[in-house]
mmCIF file with all atom_site columns, C-alpha atoms in Angstrom:
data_model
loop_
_atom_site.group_PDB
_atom_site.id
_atom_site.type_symbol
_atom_site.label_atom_id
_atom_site.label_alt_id
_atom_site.label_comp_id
_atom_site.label_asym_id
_atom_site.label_entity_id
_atom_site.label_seq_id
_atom_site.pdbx_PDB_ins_code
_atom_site.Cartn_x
_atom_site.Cartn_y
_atom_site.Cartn_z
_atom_site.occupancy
_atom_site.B_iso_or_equiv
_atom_site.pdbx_formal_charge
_atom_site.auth_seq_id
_atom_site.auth_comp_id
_atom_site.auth_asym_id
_atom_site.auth_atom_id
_atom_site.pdbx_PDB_model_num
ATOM 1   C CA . UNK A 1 1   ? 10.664  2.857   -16.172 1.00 38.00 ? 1   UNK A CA 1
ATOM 2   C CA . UNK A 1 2   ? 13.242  3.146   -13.670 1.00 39.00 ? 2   UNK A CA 1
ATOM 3   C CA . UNK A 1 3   ? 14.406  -0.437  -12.432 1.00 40.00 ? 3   UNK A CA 1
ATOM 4   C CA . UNK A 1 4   ? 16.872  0.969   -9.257  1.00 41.00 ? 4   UNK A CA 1
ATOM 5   C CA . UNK A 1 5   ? 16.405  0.276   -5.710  1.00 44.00 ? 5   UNK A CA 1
ATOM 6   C CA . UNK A 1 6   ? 14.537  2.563   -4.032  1.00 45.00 ? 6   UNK A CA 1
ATOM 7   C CA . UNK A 1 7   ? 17.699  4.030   -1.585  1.00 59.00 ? 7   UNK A CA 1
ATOM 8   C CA . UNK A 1 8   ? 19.148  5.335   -4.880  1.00 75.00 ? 8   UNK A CA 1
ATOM 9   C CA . UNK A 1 9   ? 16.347  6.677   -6.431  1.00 85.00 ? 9   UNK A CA 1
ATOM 10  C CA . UNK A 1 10  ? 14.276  7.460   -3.417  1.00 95.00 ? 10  UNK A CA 1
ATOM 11  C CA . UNK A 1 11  ? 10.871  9.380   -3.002  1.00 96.00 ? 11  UNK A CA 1
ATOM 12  C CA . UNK A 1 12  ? 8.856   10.600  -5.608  1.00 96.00 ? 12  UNK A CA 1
ATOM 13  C CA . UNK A 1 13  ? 10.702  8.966   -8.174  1.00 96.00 ? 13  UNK A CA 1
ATOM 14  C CA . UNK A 1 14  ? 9.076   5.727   -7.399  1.00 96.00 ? 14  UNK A CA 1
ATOM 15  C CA . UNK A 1 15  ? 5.327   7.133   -7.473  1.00 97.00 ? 15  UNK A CA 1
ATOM 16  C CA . UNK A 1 16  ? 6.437   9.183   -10.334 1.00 97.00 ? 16  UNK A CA 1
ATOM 17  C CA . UNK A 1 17  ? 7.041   5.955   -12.156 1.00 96.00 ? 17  UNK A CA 1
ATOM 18  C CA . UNK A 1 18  ? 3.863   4.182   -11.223 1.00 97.00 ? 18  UNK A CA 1
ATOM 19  C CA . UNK A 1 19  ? 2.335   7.134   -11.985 1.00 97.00 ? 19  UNK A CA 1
ATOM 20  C CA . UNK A 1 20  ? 3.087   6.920   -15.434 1.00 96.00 ? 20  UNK A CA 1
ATOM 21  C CA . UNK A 1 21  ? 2.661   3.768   -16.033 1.00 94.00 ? 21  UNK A CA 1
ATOM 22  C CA . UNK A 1 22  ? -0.942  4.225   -14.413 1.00 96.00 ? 22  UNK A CA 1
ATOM 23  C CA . UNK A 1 23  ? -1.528  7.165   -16.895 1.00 95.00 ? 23  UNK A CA 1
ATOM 24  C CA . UNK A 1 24  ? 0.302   5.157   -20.036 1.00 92.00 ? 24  UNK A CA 1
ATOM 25  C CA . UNK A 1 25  ? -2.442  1.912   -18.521 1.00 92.00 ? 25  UNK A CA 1
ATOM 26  C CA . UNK A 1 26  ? -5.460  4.508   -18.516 1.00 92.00 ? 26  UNK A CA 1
ATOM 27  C CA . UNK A 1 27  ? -4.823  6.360   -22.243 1.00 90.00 ? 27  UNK A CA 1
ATOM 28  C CA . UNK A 1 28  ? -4.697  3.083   -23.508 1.00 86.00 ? 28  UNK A CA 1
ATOM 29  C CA . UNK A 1 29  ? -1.239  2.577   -24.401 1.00 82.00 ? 29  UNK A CA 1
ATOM 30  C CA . UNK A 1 30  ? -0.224  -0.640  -23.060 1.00 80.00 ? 30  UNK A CA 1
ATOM 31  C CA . UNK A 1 31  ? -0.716  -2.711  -25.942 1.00 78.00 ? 31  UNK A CA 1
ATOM 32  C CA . UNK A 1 32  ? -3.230  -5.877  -25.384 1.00 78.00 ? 32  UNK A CA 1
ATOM 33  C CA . UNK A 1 33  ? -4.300  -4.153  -21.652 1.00 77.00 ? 33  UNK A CA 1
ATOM 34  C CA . UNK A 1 34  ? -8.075  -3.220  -21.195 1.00 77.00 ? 34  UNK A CA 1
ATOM 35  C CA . UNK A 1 35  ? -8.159  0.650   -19.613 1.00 81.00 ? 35  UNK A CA 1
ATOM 36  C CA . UNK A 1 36  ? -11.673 -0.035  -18.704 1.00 83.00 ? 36  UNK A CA 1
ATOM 37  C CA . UNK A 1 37  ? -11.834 -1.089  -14.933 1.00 91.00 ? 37  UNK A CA 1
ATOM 38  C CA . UNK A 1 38  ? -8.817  -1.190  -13.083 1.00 95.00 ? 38  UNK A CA 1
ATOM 39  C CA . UNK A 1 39  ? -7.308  -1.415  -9.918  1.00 97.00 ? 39  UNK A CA 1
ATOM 40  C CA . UNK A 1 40  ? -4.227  -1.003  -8.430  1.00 98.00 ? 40  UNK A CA 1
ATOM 41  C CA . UNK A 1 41  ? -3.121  -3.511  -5.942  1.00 98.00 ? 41  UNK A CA 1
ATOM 42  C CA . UNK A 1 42  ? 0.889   -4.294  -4.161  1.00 97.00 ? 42  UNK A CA 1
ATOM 43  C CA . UNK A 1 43  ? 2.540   -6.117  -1.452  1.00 97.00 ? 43  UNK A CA 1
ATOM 44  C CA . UNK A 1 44  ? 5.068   -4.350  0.909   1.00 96.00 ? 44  UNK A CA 1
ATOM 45  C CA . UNK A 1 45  ? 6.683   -1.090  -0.386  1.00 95.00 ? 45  UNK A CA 1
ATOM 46  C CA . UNK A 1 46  ? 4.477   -1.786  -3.869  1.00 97.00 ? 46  UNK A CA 1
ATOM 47  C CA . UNK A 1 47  ? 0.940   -1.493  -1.638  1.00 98.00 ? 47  UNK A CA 1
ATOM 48  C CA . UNK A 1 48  ? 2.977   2.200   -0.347  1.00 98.00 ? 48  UNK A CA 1
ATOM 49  C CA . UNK A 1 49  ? 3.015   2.600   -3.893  1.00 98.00 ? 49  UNK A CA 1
ATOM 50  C CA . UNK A 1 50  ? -0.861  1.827   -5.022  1.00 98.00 ? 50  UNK A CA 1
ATOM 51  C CA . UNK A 1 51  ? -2.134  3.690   -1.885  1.00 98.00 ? 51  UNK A CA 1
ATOM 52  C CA . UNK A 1 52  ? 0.593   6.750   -2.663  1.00 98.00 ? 52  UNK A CA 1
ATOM 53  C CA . UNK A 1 53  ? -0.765  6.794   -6.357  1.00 98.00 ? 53  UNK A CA 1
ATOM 54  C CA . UNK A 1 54  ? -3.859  7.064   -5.124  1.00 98.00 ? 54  UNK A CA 1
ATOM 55  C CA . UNK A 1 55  ? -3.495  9.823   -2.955  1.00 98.00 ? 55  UNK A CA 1
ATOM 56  C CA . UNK A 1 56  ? -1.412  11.150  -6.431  1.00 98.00 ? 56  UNK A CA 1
ATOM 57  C CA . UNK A 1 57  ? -4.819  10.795  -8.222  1.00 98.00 ? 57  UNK A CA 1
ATOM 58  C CA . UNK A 1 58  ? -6.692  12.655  -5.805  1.00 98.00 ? 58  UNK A CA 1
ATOM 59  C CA . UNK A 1 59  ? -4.755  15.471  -5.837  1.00 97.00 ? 59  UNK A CA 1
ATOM 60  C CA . UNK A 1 60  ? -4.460  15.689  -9.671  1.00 97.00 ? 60  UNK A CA 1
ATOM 61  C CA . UNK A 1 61  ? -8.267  15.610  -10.120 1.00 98.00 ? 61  UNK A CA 1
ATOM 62  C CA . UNK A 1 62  ? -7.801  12.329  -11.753 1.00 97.00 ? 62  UNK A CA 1
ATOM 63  C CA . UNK A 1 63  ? -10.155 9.228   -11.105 1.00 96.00 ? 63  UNK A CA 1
ATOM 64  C CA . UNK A 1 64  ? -9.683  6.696   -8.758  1.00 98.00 ? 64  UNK A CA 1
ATOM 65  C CA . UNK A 1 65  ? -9.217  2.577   -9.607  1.00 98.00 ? 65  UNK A CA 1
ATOM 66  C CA . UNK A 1 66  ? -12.231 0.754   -8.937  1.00 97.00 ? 66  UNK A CA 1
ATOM 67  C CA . UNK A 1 67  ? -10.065 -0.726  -5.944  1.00 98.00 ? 67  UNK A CA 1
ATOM 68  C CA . UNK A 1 68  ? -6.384  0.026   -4.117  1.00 98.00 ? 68  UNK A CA 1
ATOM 69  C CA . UNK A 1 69  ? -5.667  -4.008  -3.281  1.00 98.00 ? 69  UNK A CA 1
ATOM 70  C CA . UNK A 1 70  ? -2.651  -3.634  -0.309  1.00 98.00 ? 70  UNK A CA 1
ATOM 71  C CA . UNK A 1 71  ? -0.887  -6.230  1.259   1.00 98.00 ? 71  UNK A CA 1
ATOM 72  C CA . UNK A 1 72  ? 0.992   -5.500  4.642   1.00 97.00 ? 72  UNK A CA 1
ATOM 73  C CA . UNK A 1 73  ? 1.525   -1.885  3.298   1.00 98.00 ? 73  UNK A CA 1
ATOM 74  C CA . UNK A 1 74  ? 4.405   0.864   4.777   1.00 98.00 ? 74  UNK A CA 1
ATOM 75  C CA . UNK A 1 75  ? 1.771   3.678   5.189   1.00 98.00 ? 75  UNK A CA 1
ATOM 76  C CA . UNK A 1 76  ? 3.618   5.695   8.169   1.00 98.00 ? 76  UNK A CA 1
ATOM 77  C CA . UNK A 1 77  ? 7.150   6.837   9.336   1.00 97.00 ? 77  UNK A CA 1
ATOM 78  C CA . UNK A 1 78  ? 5.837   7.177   13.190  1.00 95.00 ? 78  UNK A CA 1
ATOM 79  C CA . UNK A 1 79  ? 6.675   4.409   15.788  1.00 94.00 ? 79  UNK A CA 1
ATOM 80  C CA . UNK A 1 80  ? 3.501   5.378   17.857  1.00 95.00 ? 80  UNK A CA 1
ATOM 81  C CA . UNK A 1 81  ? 1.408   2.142   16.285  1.00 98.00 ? 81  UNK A CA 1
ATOM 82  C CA . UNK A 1 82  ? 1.437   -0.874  19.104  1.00 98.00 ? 82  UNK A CA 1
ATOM 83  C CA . UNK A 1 83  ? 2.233   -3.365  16.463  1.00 98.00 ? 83  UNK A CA 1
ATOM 84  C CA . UNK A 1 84  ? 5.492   -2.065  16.026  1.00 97.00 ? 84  UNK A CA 1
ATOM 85  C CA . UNK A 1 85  ? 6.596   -2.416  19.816  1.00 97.00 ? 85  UNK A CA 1
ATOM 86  C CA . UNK A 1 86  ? 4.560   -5.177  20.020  1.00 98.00 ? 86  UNK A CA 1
ATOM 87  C CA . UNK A 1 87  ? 6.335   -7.498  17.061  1.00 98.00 ? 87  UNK A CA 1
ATOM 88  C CA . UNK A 1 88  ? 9.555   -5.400  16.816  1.00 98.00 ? 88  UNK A CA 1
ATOM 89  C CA . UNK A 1 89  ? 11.531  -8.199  16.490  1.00 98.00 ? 89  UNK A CA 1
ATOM 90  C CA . UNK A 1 90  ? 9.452   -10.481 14.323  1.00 97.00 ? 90  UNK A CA 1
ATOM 91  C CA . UNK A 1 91  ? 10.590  -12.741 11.299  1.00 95.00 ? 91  UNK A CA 1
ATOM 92  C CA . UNK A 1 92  ? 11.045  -11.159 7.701   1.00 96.00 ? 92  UNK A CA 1
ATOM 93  C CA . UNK A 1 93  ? 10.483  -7.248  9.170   1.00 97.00 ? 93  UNK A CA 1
ATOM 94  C CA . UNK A 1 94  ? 11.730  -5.813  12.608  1.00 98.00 ? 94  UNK A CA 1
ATOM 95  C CA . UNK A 1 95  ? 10.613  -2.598  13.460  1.00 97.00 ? 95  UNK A CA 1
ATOM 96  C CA . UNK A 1 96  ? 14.948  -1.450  13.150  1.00 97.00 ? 96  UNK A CA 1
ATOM 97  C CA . UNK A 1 97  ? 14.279  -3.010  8.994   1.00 97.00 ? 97  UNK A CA 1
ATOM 98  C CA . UNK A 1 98  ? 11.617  -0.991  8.955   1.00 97.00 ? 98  UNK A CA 1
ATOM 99  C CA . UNK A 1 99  ? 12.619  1.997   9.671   1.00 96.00 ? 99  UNK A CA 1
ATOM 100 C CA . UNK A 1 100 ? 16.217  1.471   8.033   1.00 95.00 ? 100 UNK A CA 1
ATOM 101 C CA . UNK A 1 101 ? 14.187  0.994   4.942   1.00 94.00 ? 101 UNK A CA 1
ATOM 102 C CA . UNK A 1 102 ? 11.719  3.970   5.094   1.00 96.00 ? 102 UNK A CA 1
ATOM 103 C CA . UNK A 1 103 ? 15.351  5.731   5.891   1.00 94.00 ? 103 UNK A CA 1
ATOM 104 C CA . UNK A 1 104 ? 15.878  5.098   1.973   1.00 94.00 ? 104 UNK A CA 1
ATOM 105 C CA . UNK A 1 105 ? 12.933  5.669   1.059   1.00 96.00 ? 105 UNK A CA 1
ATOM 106 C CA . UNK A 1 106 ? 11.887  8.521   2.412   1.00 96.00 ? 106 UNK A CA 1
ATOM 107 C CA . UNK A 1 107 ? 14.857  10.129  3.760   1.00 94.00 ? 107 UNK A CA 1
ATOM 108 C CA . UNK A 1 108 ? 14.169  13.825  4.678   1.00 92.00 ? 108 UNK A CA 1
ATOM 109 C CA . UNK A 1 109 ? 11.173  14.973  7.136   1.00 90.00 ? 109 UNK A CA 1
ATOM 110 C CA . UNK A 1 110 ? 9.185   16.807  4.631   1.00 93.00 ? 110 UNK A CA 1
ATOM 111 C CA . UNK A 1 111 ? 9.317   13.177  2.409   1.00 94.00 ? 111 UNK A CA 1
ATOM 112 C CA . UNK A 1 112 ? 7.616   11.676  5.525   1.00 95.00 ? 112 UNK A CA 1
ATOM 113 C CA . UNK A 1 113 ? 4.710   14.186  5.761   1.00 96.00 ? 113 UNK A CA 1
ATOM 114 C CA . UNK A 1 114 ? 4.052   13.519  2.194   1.00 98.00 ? 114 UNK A CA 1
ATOM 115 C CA . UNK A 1 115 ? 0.823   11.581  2.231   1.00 98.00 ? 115 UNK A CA 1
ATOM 116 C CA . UNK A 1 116 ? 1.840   10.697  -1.671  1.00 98.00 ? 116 UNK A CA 1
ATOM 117 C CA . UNK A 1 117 ? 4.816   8.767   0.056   1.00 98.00 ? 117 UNK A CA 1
ATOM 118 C CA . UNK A 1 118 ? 2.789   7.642   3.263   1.00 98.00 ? 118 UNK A CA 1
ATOM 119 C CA . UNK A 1 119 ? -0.750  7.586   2.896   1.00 98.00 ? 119 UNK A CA 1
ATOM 120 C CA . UNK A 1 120 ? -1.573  7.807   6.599   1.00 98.00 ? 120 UNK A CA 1
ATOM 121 C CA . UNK A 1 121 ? -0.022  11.584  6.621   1.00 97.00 ? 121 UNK A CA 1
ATOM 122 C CA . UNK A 1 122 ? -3.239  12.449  5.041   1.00 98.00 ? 122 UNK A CA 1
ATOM 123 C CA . UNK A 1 123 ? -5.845  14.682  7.234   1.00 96.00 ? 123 UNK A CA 1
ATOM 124 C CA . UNK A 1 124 ? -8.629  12.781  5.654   1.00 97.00 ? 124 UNK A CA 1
ATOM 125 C CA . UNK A 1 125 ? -8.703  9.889   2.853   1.00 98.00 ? 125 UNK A CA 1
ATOM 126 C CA . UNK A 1 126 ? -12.596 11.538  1.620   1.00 98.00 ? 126 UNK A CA 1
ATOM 127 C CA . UNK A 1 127 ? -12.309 10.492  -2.405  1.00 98.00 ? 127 UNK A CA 1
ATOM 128 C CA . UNK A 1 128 ? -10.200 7.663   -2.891  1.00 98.00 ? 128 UNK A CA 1
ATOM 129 C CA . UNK A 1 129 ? -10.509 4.110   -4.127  1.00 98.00 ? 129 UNK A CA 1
ATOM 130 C CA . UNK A 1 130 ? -12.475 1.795   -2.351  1.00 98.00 ? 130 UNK A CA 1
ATOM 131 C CA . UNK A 1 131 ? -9.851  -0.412  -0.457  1.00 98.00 ? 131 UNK A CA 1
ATOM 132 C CA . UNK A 1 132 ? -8.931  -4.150  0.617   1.00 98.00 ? 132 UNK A CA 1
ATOM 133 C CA . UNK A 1 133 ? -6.246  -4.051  3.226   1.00 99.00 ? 133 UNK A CA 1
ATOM 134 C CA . UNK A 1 134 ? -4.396  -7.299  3.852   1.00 98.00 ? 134 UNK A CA 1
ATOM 135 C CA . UNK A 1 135 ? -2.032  -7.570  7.307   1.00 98.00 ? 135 UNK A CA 1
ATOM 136 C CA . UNK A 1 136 ? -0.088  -10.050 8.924   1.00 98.00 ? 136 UNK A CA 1
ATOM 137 C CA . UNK A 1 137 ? -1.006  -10.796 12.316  1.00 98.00 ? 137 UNK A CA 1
ATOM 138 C CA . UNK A 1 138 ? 2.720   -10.776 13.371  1.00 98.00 ? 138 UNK A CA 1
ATOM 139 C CA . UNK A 1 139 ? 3.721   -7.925  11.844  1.00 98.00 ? 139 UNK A CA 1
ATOM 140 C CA . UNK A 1 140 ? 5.438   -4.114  12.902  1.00 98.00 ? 140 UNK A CA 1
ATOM 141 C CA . UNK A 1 141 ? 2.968   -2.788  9.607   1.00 98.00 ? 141 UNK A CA 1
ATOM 142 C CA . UNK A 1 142 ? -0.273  -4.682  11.265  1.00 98.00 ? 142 UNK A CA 1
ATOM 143 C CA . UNK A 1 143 ? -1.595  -1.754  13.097  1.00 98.00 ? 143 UNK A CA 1
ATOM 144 C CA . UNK A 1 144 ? -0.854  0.725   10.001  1.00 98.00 ? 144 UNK A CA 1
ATOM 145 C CA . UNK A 1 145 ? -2.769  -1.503  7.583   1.00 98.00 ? 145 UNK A CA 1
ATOM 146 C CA . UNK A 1 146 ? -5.594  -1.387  10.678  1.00 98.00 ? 146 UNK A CA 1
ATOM 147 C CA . UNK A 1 147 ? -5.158  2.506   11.023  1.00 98.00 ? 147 UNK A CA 1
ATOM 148 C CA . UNK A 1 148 ? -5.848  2.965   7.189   1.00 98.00 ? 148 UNK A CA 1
ATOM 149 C CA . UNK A 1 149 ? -8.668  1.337   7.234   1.00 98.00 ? 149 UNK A CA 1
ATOM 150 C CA . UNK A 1 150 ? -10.066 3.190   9.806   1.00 98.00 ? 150 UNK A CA 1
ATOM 151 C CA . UNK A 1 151 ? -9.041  6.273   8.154   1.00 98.00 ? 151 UNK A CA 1
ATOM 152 C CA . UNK A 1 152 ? -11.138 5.654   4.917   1.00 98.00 ? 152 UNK A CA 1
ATOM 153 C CA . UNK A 1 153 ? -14.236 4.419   6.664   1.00 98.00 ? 153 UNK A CA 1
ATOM 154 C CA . UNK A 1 154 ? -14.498 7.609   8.674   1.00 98.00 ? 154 UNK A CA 1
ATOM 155 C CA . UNK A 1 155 ? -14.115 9.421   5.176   1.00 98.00 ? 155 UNK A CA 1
ATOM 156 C CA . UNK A 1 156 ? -17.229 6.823   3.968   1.00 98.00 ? 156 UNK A CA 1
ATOM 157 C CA . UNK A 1 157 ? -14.585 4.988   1.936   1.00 98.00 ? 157 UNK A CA 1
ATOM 158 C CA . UNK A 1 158 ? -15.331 1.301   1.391   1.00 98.00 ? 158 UNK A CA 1
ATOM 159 C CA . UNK A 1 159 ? -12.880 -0.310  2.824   1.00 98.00 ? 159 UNK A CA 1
ATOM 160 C CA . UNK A 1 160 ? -12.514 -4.072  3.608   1.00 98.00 ? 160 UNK A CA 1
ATOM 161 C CA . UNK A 1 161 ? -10.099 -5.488  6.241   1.00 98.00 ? 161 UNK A CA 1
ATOM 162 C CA . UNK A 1 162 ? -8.298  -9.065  6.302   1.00 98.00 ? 162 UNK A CA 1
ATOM 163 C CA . UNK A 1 163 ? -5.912  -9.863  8.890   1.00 98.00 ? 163 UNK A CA 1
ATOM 164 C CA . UNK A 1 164 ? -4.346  -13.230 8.184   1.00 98.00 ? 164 UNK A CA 1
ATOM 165 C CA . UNK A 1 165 ? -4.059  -14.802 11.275  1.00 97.00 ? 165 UNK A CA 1
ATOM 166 C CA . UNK A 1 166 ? -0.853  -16.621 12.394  1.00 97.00 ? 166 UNK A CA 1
ATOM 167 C CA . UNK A 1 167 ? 1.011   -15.171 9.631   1.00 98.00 ? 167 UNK A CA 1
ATOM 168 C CA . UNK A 1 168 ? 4.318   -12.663 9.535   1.00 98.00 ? 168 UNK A CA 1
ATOM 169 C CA . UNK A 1 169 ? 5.010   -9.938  6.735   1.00 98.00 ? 169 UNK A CA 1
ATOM 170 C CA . UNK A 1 170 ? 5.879   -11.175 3.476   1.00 97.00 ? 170 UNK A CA 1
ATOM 171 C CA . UNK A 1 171 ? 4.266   -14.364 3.802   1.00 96.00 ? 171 UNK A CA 1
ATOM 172 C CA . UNK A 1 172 ? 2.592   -14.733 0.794   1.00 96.00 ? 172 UNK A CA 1
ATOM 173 C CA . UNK A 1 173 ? 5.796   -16.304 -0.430  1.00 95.00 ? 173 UNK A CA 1
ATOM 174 C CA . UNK A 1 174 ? 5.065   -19.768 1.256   1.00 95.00 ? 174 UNK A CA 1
ATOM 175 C CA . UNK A 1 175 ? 2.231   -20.453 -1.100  1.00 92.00 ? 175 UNK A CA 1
ATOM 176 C CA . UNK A 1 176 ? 0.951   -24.089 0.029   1.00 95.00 ? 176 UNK A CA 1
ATOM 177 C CA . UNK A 1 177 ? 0.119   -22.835 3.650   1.00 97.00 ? 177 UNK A CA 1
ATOM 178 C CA . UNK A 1 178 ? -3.821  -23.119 4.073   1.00 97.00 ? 178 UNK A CA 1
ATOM 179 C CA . UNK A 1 179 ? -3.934  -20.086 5.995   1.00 98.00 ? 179 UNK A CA 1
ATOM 180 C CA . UNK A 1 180 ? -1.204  -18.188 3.395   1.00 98.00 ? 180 UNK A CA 1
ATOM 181 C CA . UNK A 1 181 ? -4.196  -19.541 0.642   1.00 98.00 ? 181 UNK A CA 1
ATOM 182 C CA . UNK A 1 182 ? -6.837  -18.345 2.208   1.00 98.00 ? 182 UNK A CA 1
ATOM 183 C CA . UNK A 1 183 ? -5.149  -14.853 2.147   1.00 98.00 ? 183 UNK A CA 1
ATOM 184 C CA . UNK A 1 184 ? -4.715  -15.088 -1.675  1.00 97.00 ? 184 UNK A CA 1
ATOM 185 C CA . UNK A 1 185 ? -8.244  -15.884 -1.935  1.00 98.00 ? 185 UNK A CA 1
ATOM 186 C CA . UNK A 1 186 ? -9.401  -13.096 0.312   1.00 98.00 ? 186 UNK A CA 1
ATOM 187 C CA . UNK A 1 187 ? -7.033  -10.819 -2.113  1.00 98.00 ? 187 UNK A CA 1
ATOM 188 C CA . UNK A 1 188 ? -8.622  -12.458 -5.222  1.00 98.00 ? 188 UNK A CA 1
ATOM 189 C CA . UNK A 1 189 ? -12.536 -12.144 -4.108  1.00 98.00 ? 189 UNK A CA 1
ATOM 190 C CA . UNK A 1 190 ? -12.252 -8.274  -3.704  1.00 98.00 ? 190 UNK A CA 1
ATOM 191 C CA . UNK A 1 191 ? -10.633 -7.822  -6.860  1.00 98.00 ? 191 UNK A CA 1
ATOM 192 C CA . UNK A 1 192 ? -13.320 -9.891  -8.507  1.00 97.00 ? 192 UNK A CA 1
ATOM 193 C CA . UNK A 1 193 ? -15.493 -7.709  -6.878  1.00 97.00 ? 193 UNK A CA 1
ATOM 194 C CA . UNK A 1 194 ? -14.353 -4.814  -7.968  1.00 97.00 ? 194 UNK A CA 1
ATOM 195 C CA . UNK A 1 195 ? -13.366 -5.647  -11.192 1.00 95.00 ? 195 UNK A CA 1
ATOM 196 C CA . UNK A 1 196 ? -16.456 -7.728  -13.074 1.00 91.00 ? 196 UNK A CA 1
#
């Protein structure tokens, strides 16, 4: 598996890699892994990557994960989303990081229509996984993570939503925080869920 950053190796390779992996996981061949229930689940650019493969999945005819678990996902190139006017200049992402980074990773237009790279370029989201959506209330992605959920419920996609209040992007890092906990917990109960 490629181990790059993403500005070098830059769309599909990534979901070409978790892709594989995903289909290595499913046949089996991860030594000591169950391929029985699974989900797929990422912070940041990796919940872009578990919603992309899912989107992947879709489109292959392949089944779905019993969940897609995203954190504060990059799920759209457009500016349009009031969060990102709205908290442009908050800690750990600005709106200008954001977009420098989708810049690398999705660097052409036709890369940014690609709802394998974003999954909100998708006309509809009718057979995927079952979702939990976790967003920062101070946070350029908030509105995307809201816009995806809304975007699988109208396709009668279960799809939970968990905005952790008072907290910025990446903050699952500060582990200790009550409210940072209760985020992890939230994360944890729908995997549970989904899982056993």
């Amino acid at each position: 598996m490629k181990r790059d950053l993403a500005s070098e190796h830059p769309f599909p390779a990534p979901l070409e890699d978790a892709l594989m992996v995903w289909l290595h996981l499913c046949e089996g061949r991860l030594t000591g892994l169950s391929s029985e229930r699974l989900a797929v689940a990422g912070d940041r650019a990796g919940g872009t990557l578990a919603a992309g493969l899912c989107v992947a999945l879709r489109e292959r005819g392949l089944a779905q994960p019993y969940l897609q678990a995203l954190v504060y996902p990059v799920l759209s190139a457009h500016q349009q989303f009031a969060s990102m006017h709205e908290h442009a200049c908050a800690p750990m992402l600005t709106t200008q990081g954001l977009m420098a980074s989708l810049a690398g990773y999705v660097p052409d237009e036709s890369s940014q229509r690609d709802p394998q790279a974003l999954a909100l370029e998708q006309e509809a989201a009718t057979g995927l996984a079952p979702a939990f959506v976790g967003v920062a209330q101070w946070d350029p992605l908030c509105d995307q993570g809201r816009a995806y959920v809304a975007m699988l419920r109208q396709a009668q996609v279960p799809a939970e939503l968990y905005v952790g209040e008072g907290l910025v992007h990446a903050s699952l890092r500060a582990s200790g925080v009550a409210a940072v906990e209760s985020f992890y917990d939230a994360v944890a109960a729908a995997l549970r869920a989904a899982l056993l």
